[in-house]
Coordinates of C-alpha atoms in Angstrom, one line a residue:
X259 CA -34.0 184.0 -109.4
X260 CA -32.2 186.7 -110.5
X261 CA -30.8 188.6 -108.1
X262 CA -30.4 192.8 -107.9
X263 CA -33.1 192.8 -110.2
X264 CA -36.7 193.6 -110.7
X265 CA -40.1 193.4 -112.6
X266 CA -41.7 196.4 -114.3
X267 CA -44.1 197.2 -116.5
X268 CA -42.4 199.7 -119.9
X269 CA -44.0 201.1 -123.1
X270 CA -45.8 203.4 -124.4
X271 CA -49.9 204.7 -124.5
X272 CA -50.3 201.9 -126.6
X273 CA -49.3 199.2 -124.3
X274 CA -47.3 198.3 -121.5
X275 CA -45.3 195.6 -121.3
X276 CA -43.2 193.0 -119.1
X277 CA -39.6 193.8 -118.4
X278 CA -36.2 193.9 -115.4
X279 CA -34.6 196.6 -114.5
X280 CA -31.2 196.4 -112.2
X281 CA -32.8 196.4 -108.6
X282 CA -30.9 196.8 -105.4
X283 CA -32.2 193.4 -103.5
X284 CA -34.9 192.7 -106.3
X285 CA -35.1 189.4 -107.2
X286 CA -37.4 187.9 -109.9
X287 CA -38.5 184.1 -110.8
X288 CA -37.5 183.5 -114.2
X289 CA -38.2 179.9 -116.1
X290 CA -35.7 178.2 -118.6
X291 CA -37.0 176.9 -122.0
X292 CA -34.6 175.1 -124.7
X293 CA -34.4 177.0 -127.6
X294 CA -33.5 176.6 -131.3
X295 CA -31.8 179.1 -133.9
X296 CA -35.3 178.9 -135.8
X297 CA -37.3 179.5 -131.9
X298 CA -34.8 182.4 -131.3
X299 CA -34.9 184.1 -134.5
X300 CA -39.0 183.4 -133.7
X301 CA -38.3 185.1 -130.8
X302 CA -36.7 188.2 -132.3
X303 CA -39.0 189.1 -134.6
X304 CA -41.7 188.7 -131.9
X305 CA -40.0 191.0 -129.0
X306 CA -39.0 193.7 -131.4
X307 CA -35.1 192.9 -131.2
X308 CA -33.2 195.2 -132.0
X309 CA -36.0 198.0 -132.2
X310 CA -37.8 197.6 -128.6
X311 CA -35.3 195.1 -126.7
X312 CA -32.4 194.7 -126.2
X313 CA -31.2 191.2 -125.7
X314 CA -28.3 189.7 -123.7
X315 CA -26.6 186.7 -122.8
X316 CA -25.9 185.7 -119.4
X317 CA -24.7 182.5 -117.0
X318 CA -27.4 181.2 -115.5
X319 CA -26.1 179.1 -112.3
X320 CA -28.3 175.5 -112.4
X321 CA -29.5 174.4 -108.7
X322 CA -27.3 171.2 -109.7
X323 CA -24.0 173.5 -109.5
X324 CA -23.2 173.1 -113.8
X325 CA -23.8 176.2 -115.7
X326 CA -25.5 177.1 -118.7
X327 CA -25.5 180.6 -121.1
X328 CA -29.2 182.1 -120.9
X329 CA -30.9 184.3 -123.1
X330 CA -32.8 187.8 -121.8
X331 CA -35.1 190.8 -123.2
X332 CA -34.4 193.9 -122.4
X333 CA -37.2 196.9 -123.4
X334 CA -35.0 199.6 -124.1
X335 CA -37.9 201.8 -123.2
X336 CA -38.1 203.9 -120.0
X337 CA -41.4 205.0 -119.7
X338 CA -43.9 203.1 -117.0
X339 CA -46.9 202.3 -117.4
X340 CA -49.6 199.8 -116.3
X341 CA -50.3 197.3 -119.1
X342 CA -53.7 196.6 -120.1
X343 CA -55.7 193.8 -118.2
X344 CA -55.7 191.5 -120.9
X345 CA -52.0 190.9 -120.4
X346 CA -52.0 191.5 -117.2
X347 CA -54.6 188.9 -117.1
X348 CA -52.2 186.2 -119.2
X349 CA -49.5 186.8 -117.3
X350 CA -50.4 185.9 -113.7
X351 CA -52.4 182.9 -115.5
X352 CA -48.1 182.3 -116.6
X353 CA -47.3 182.5 -113.3
X354 CA -50.0 180.0 -112.0
X355 CA -49.1 177.9 -114.8
X356 CA -45.3 177.6 -114.2
X357 CA -45.5 176.7 -110.3
X358 CA -44.7 180.8 -109.4
X359 CA -48.5 181.2 -107.4
X360 CA -46.5 182.5 -104.4
X361 CA -44.5 185.2 -106.4
X362 CA -47.5 186.6 -108.1
X363 CA -48.0 188.3 -104.4
X364 CA -44.4 188.9 -103.9
X365 CA -43.4 190.1 -107.3
X366 CA -45.9 190.6 -110.1
X367 CA -48.6 193.0 -108.4
X368 CA -45.6 195.4 -106.6
X369 CA -45.1 195.3 -110.6
X370 CA -47.8 196.5 -111.7
X371 CA -48.0 198.9 -108.3
X372 CA -45.1 200.5 -108.9
X373 CA -46.3 201.1 -112.3
X374 CA -49.5 202.2 -111.9
X375 CA -47.8 204.8 -108.9
X376 CA -45.5 206.1 -111.3
X377 CA -47.6 205.7 -115.0
X378 CA -45.9 208.6 -117.0
X379 CA -43.1 209.8 -114.1
X380 CA -40.5 208.1 -115.5

C-alpha cells in the first residue's frame, strides 16, 4: 500500500485515466511486477511518458523486510473527470483478478465518486 496517497481519475474530455495524488490519510493498494528494460520502454510508450506522465522510482518495503526499487507513473494533468465506463470496468476487473476485491468499495469506487463530483472543478 502507498500510504499518504489517493487514487484519482484525471485526463481530458477525450478520456480519463488512473493516477495517484498525495492525500493525508489516503491509501492506495499496489501490485508489483518485475519488468525488463524492453518492458519499461513499452510501458513508457503506452503511458505517454514523458508527455502525459512522469515516472518516479520509489523504495518498496516488502513483507519479508527487504526493500526493492519500484517504479510508478504519475499523471501530469490536473483536471479530474470521470473515466469511460469500459475503462472503469477494466480496472474493476483487474482489481478482482489481482485479489483486491475488497478495495473496490473502499478505494476504487470513492475515486470514481470524487471524479464525478469534481468533474471540471480542478
